[in-house]
Amino acid sequence: MSPKITTELLKQLRQVMKSPKYVQEPVQAYIVPSGDAHQSEYIAPCDCRRAFISGFDGSAGTAIITEQHAAMWTDGRYFLQAANQMDNNWTLMKMGLKDTPTQEDWLVSVLPEGSKVGVDPFIIPADQWKRMSKVLRSAGHDLVPIKENLIDTIWTDCPQRPCKPLITLDLSYTGVSWRDKIVALRSKMAERKVLWFVVTALDEVAWLFNLRGSDVEYNPVFFAYAVIGMNTIRLFIDGDRMTDPAVREHLQLDSTLEPEFKIQVMPYGSILTELQAVGASLSPKEKVWLSDKASYALTEAVPKAYQYLTPYTPICIAKAVKNVSETEGMRRAHVKDAVALCELFNWLEKEVPKGTVTEITAADKAEEFRSQQKDFVELSFATISSTGPNGAIIHYKPVPETNRMLSVNEIYLLDSGAQYKDGTTDVTRTMHFGTPSAYEKECFTYVLKGHIAVSAAIFPNGTKGHLLDSFARSALWDCGLDYLHGTGHGVGSFLNVHEGPCGISYKTFADEPLEAGMIVSDEPGYYEDGSFGIRIENVVLVIPAETKYNFKNRGSLTFEPLTLVPIQTKMIDVSLLTQKELNWVNDYHQKCREVIGAELERQGRLEALQWLIRETEPLIRVQ
């Protein structure tokens, strides 16, 4: 795949960086983060500024352009992809490797003294601004907010911001009404003596009002902000979507409500002036609560003395702990998803030996089977359908230039998921349609051992997910192997497939403790550049664990897999499994057979049922 040629674009950007039309004073560097004004991980096409300027379109990365240099910081999931997509104007900065400088340190090393570093204040999170500004200032440079986004000034065919219709969710899906969520939020505000709460993350707005949208591909969210007062609710949203009778009824916009539940609908673009007005009206000791990841622009709208900033908002934490309706919905979604994947893998087993299936046709077939299931809305991310060497590109997405034929001689990795109205799925299976080599089986089995170690882990209440990350790596570490991504992320309930504040990763120690009702992924892997990739991923629910003793009465937790899709047994070297691990695989397969088998039968999918029965035969240790 040929990289994007960026010479002309960089030349134009460097001219704009000096132009009095756009900047009060010339800037010697310009930062292009990957998020949008809501600090979203997955963004709408109109916000893909970093991809436009560099060609690199992974979900994480920051570009910095100076008069002489262009550099891109990204993490281990994207080293190969970024190197393939960027031309030689760019230097790849591999985050997490010990010789890679931070963005701030690199800027200090390349900038002439007394430089100005520009960034769009709506795109940079407040916590990042604070950190960068401090380092730059101590080296004699200034971080300056540039009102107009400089990329937008050179992006002539930038797409329009989406403004698609909304979906309302009733109590059978959400378990709690939006009014009750507002009441709970206000009680958290009262505890902290805060008068106003600003909702900036798109999934938090969607969750709070029990609404979903489709403004961002794969993420059922819509562009909006909300400002919640002790007796007012303001929703900042554009378009005619608020004229939809179903939405008006859902939000009770035409009903006579108690004033504290009356929603004032305001234009999306008026958030800054409204927030400035709120900030100006505060008396001493009155506070406005924002996430410290809200944009610098919105945070600055409130005078410092009145800001109350936290890494995670009460909505983020409440949203992560699924209630009974959400948990049941997630279970149903994962059963439907397993049905679709049993159909797919049965089809692949028949078709791959014919030499007619490509990565793209396999991904399309997965979507076709999923779309046959009840309440299917869309995929939850771009399908990672990768065979052989493409499997080593951790977040690979097949395109015509790289599209490879599946064969009986290579490992195939499929990481895919869907949005159903009752839940969100994300599952990875790695399989071989011929005979895997002893080395491939060995690597696969180490990954499986890590997957089981997390899934079967029992840990005290209050444990943070990052402490479990090394459980997943232990078997790999024993043999000198590892993988360069986290082991798990939170999963939304018909929301974003990646969700905070919990996860299982060595990359953060700022995660919130795991608690019953949280849903995370368990996905260790191993990747051999140029050869293959292996990953085994289930979505798991945190549940209370029964233990023999109960130290200091604090209770214990463990995981229950929600994903019920067979793990290919021919990829397992049984001699490397302990008896406990062997039992785990057999018990897991028994559950797949019972739960998914019943649903396949109910849906009349008898060939896929036969495939499931074959794939869930108990493993036996050969003496």
PDB file of C-alpha atoms in Angstrom, residues 285-407:
ATOM      1  CA  LYS A 285     -17.100  28.700  46.491  1.00  0.00           C
ATOM      2  CA  GLU A 286     -19.565  27.729  43.728  1.00  0.00           C
ATOM      3  CA  LYS A 287     -18.133  25.092  41.386  1.00  0.00           C
ATOM      4  CA  VAL A 288     -18.525  23.690  37.856  1.00  0.00           C
ATOM      5  CA  TRP A 289     -17.652  20.008  37.460  1.00  0.00           C
ATOM      6  CA  LEU A 290     -15.836  18.936  34.286  1.00  0.00           C
ATOM      7  CA  SER A 291     -13.766  15.945  33.266  1.00  0.00           C
ATOM      8  CA  ASP A 292     -10.072  16.851  33.179  1.00  0.00           C
ATOM      9  CA  LYS A 293     -10.188  15.376  29.678  1.00  0.00           C
ATOM     10  CA  ALA A 294     -12.728  17.974  28.514  1.00  0.00           C
ATOM     11  CA  SER A 295     -11.267  20.346  25.956  1.00  0.00           C
ATOM     12  CA  TYR A 296      -8.999  23.147  27.107  1.00  0.00           C
ATOM     13  CA  ALA A 297     -11.398  25.624  25.407  1.00  0.00           C
ATOM     14  CA  LEU A 298     -14.418  24.573  27.505  1.00  0.00           C
ATOM     15  CA  THR A 299     -12.414  24.213  30.709  1.00  0.00           C
ATOM     16  CA  GLU A 300     -10.994  27.726  30.288  1.00  0.00           C
ATOM     17  CA  ALA A 301     -14.523  29.111  29.830  1.00  0.00           C
ATOM     18  CA  VAL A 302     -14.905  28.608  33.592  1.00  0.00           C
ATOM     19  CA  PRO A 303     -12.551  30.730  35.767  1.00  0.00           C
ATOM     20  CA  LYS A 304      -9.965  28.527  37.502  1.00  0.00           C
ATOM     21  CA  ALA A 305     -11.274  29.206  41.012  1.00  0.00           C
ATOM     22  CA  TYR A 306     -14.650  27.717  40.038  1.00  0.00           C
ATOM     23  CA  GLN A 307     -13.409  24.617  38.228  1.00  0.00           C
ATOM     24  CA  TYR A 308     -13.858  21.187  39.784  1.00  0.00           C
ATOM     25  CA  LEU A 309     -11.955  18.678  37.605  1.00  0.00           C
ATOM     26  CA  THR A 310     -11.798  14.890  37.990  1.00  0.00           C
ATOM     27  CA  PRO A 311     -10.231  12.205  35.759  1.00  0.00           C
ATOM     28  CA  TYR A 312     -13.519  10.305  35.580  1.00  0.00           C
ATOM     29  CA  THR A 313     -17.005  11.744  35.817  1.00  0.00           C
ATOM     30  CA  PRO A 314     -19.813  10.183  37.866  1.00  0.00           C
ATOM     31  CA  ILE A 315     -21.564   9.408  34.551  1.00  0.00           C
ATOM     32  CA  CYS A 316     -18.494   7.543  33.283  1.00  0.00           C
ATOM     33  CA  ILE A 317     -18.412   5.412  36.446  1.00  0.00           C
ATOM     34  CA  ALA A 318     -22.191   4.812  36.559  1.00  0.00           C
ATOM     35  CA  LYS A 319     -22.194   3.868  32.864  1.00  0.00           C
ATOM     36  CA  ALA A 320     -19.420   1.300  33.393  1.00  0.00           C
ATOM     37  CA  VAL A 321     -21.373  -0.613  36.054  1.00  0.00           C
ATOM     38  CA  LYS A 322     -24.142  -2.289  34.060  1.00  0.00           C
ATOM     39  CA  ASN A 323     -27.554  -2.778  35.682  1.00  0.00           C
ATOM     40  CA  VAL A 324     -29.607  -5.988  35.339  1.00  0.00           C
ATOM     41  CA  SER A 325     -31.386  -4.854  32.123  1.00  0.00           C
ATOM     42  CA  GLU A 326     -28.090  -3.859  30.496  1.00  0.00           C
ATOM     43  CA  THR A 327     -26.354  -7.088  31.582  1.00  0.00           C
ATOM     44  CA  GLU A 328     -29.217  -9.220  30.245  1.00  0.00           C
ATOM     45  CA  GLY A 329     -29.128  -7.228  26.998  1.00  0.00           C
ATOM     46  CA  MET A 330     -25.382  -7.827  26.707  1.00  0.00           C
ATOM     47  CA  ARG A 331     -25.908 -11.560  27.258  1.00  0.00           C
ATOM     48  CA  ARG A 332     -28.556 -11.666  24.495  1.00  0.00           C
ATOM     49  CA  ALA A 333     -26.313  -9.711  22.121  1.00  0.00           C
ATOM     50  CA  HIS A 334     -23.414 -12.130  22.687  1.00  0.00           C
ATOM     51  CA  VAL A 335     -25.627 -15.157  22.040  1.00  0.00           C
ATOM     52  CA  LYS A 336     -26.762 -13.653  18.703  1.00  0.00           C
ATOM     53  CA  ASP A 337     -23.155 -12.797  17.871  1.00  0.00           C
ATOM     54  CA  ALA A 338     -22.026 -16.365  18.577  1.00  0.00           C
ATOM     55  CA  VAL A 339     -24.754 -17.702  16.270  1.00  0.00           C
ATOM     56  CA  ALA A 340     -23.461 -15.475  13.466  1.00  0.00           C
ATOM     57  CA  LEU A 341     -19.843 -16.560  14.054  1.00  0.00           C
ATOM     58  CA  CYS A 342     -20.724 -20.274  14.148  1.00  0.00           C
ATOM     59  CA  GLU A 343     -22.370 -19.740  10.742  1.00  0.00           C
ATOM     60  CA  LEU A 344     -19.292 -17.865   9.504  1.00  0.00           C
ATOM     61  CA  PHE A 345     -16.676 -20.369  10.690  1.00  0.00           C
ATOM     62  CA  ASN A 346     -18.711 -23.261   9.306  1.00  0.00           C
ATOM     63  CA  TRP A 347     -18.845 -21.435   5.948  1.00  0.00           C
ATOM     64  CA  LEU A 348     -15.112 -20.612   6.027  1.00  0.00           C
ATOM     65  CA  GLU A 349     -14.170 -24.228   6.720  1.00  0.00           C
ATOM     66  CA  LYS A 350     -15.978 -25.270   3.538  1.00  0.00           C
ATOM     67  CA  GLU A 351     -14.914 -22.353   1.324  1.00  0.00           C
ATOM     68  CA  VAL A 352     -11.280 -21.587   2.285  1.00  0.00           C
ATOM     69  CA  PRO A 353      -9.857 -24.822   0.784  1.00  0.00           C
ATOM     70  CA  LYS A 354     -11.399 -23.806  -2.586  1.00  0.00           C
ATOM     71  CA  GLY A 355      -9.107 -20.759  -2.654  1.00  0.00           C
ATOM     72  CA  THR A 356     -11.903 -18.245  -3.253  1.00  0.00           C
ATOM     73  CA  VAL A 357     -12.140 -16.422   0.096  1.00  0.00           C
ATOM     74  CA  THR A 358     -10.255 -13.176   0.695  1.00  0.00           C
ATOM     75  CA  GLU A 359      -9.897 -11.135   3.876  1.00  0.00           C
ATOM     76  CA  ILE A 360     -12.527  -8.713   2.551  1.00  0.00           C
ATOM     77  CA  THR A 361     -15.049 -11.400   1.515  1.00  0.00           C
ATOM     78  CA  ALA A 362     -14.644 -13.080   4.928  1.00  0.00           C
ATOM     79  CA  ALA A 363     -15.266  -9.722   6.695  1.00  0.00           C
ATOM     80  CA  ASP A 364     -18.321  -9.052   4.497  1.00  0.00           C
ATOM     81  CA  LYS A 365     -19.683 -12.535   5.201  1.00  0.00           C
ATOM     82  CA  ALA A 366     -19.302 -11.959   8.968  1.00  0.00           C
ATOM     83  CA  GLU A 367     -21.352  -8.764   8.630  1.00  0.00           C
ATOM     84  CA  GLU A 368     -23.966 -10.548   6.506  1.00  0.00           C
ATOM     85  CA  PHE A 369     -24.492 -13.263   9.163  1.00  0.00           C
ATOM     86  CA  ARG A 370     -24.642 -10.669  11.966  1.00  0.00           C
ATOM     87  CA  SER A 371     -27.138  -8.525  10.097  1.00  0.00           C
ATOM     88  CA  GLN A 372     -29.560 -11.479  10.062  1.00  0.00           C
ATOM     89  CA  GLN A 373     -29.848 -11.288  13.862  1.00  0.00           C
ATOM     90  CA  LYS A 374     -32.630  -9.425  15.698  1.00  0.00           C
ATOM     91  CA  ASP A 375     -31.972  -5.773  16.653  1.00  0.00           C
ATOM     92  CA  PHE A 376     -28.704  -5.624  14.631  1.00  0.00           C
ATOM     93  CA  VAL A 377     -27.762  -1.971  14.084  1.00  0.00           C
ATOM     94  CA  GLU A 378     -24.204  -1.888  12.652  1.00  0.00           C
ATOM     95  CA  LEU A 379     -20.703  -3.194  13.298  1.00  0.00           C
ATOM     96  CA  SER A 380     -18.951  -1.974  16.479  1.00  0.00           C
ATOM     97  CA  PHE A 381     -15.617  -1.300  14.710  1.00  0.00           C
ATOM     98  CA  ALA A 382     -13.986  -1.985  11.325  1.00  0.00           C
ATOM     99  CA  THR A 383     -13.485  -5.757  11.083  1.00  0.00           C
ATOM    100  CA  ILE A 384      -9.885  -6.913  11.509  1.00  0.00           C
ATOM    101  CA  SER A 385      -9.799  -9.804   9.049  1.00  0.00           C
ATOM    102  CA  SER A 386      -6.178 -10.833   8.607  1.00  0.00           C
ATOM    103  CA  THR A 387      -4.360 -13.865   7.324  1.00  0.00           C
ATOM    104  CA  GLY A 388      -0.670 -14.800   7.521  1.00  0.00           C
ATOM    105  CA  PRO A 389       1.669 -11.787   7.784  1.00  0.00           C
ATOM    106  CA  ASN A 390      -1.250  -9.322   7.845  1.00  0.00           C
ATOM    107  CA  GLY A 391      -2.232 -10.827  11.206  1.00  0.00           C
ATOM    108  CA  ALA A 392       0.910  -9.311  12.728  1.00  0.00           C
ATOM    109  CA  ILE A 393      -0.487  -5.806  12.036  1.00  0.00           C
ATOM    110  CA  ILE A 394      -2.455  -5.505  15.258  1.00  0.00           C
ATOM    111  CA  HIS A 395      -5.209  -3.146  14.059  1.00  0.00           C
ATOM    112  CA  TYR A 396      -5.126  -4.218  10.401  1.00  0.00           C
ATOM    113  CA  LYS A 397      -8.099  -3.448   8.169  1.00  0.00           C
ATOM    114  CA  PRO A 398      -8.152  -5.157   4.769  1.00  0.00           C
ATOM    115  CA  VAL A 399      -8.241  -2.840   1.749  1.00  0.00           C
ATOM    116  CA  PRO A 400      -8.030  -3.876  -1.926  1.00  0.00           C
ATOM    117  CA  GLU A 401      -4.256  -3.181  -2.087  1.00  0.00           C
ATOM    118  CA  THR A 402      -3.457  -5.482   0.862  1.00  0.00           C
ATOM    119  CA  ASN A 403      -6.345  -7.959   0.515  1.00  0.00           C
ATOM    120  CA  ARG A 404      -4.961 -11.481   0.865  1.00  0.00           C
ATOM    121  CA  MET A 405      -6.480 -14.863   0.033  1.00  0.00           C
ATOM    122  CA  LEU A 406      -7.242 -17.105   3.024  1.00  0.00           C
ATOM    123  CA  SER A 407      -5.526 -20.468   2.665  1.00  0.00           C
TER     124      SER A 407
END
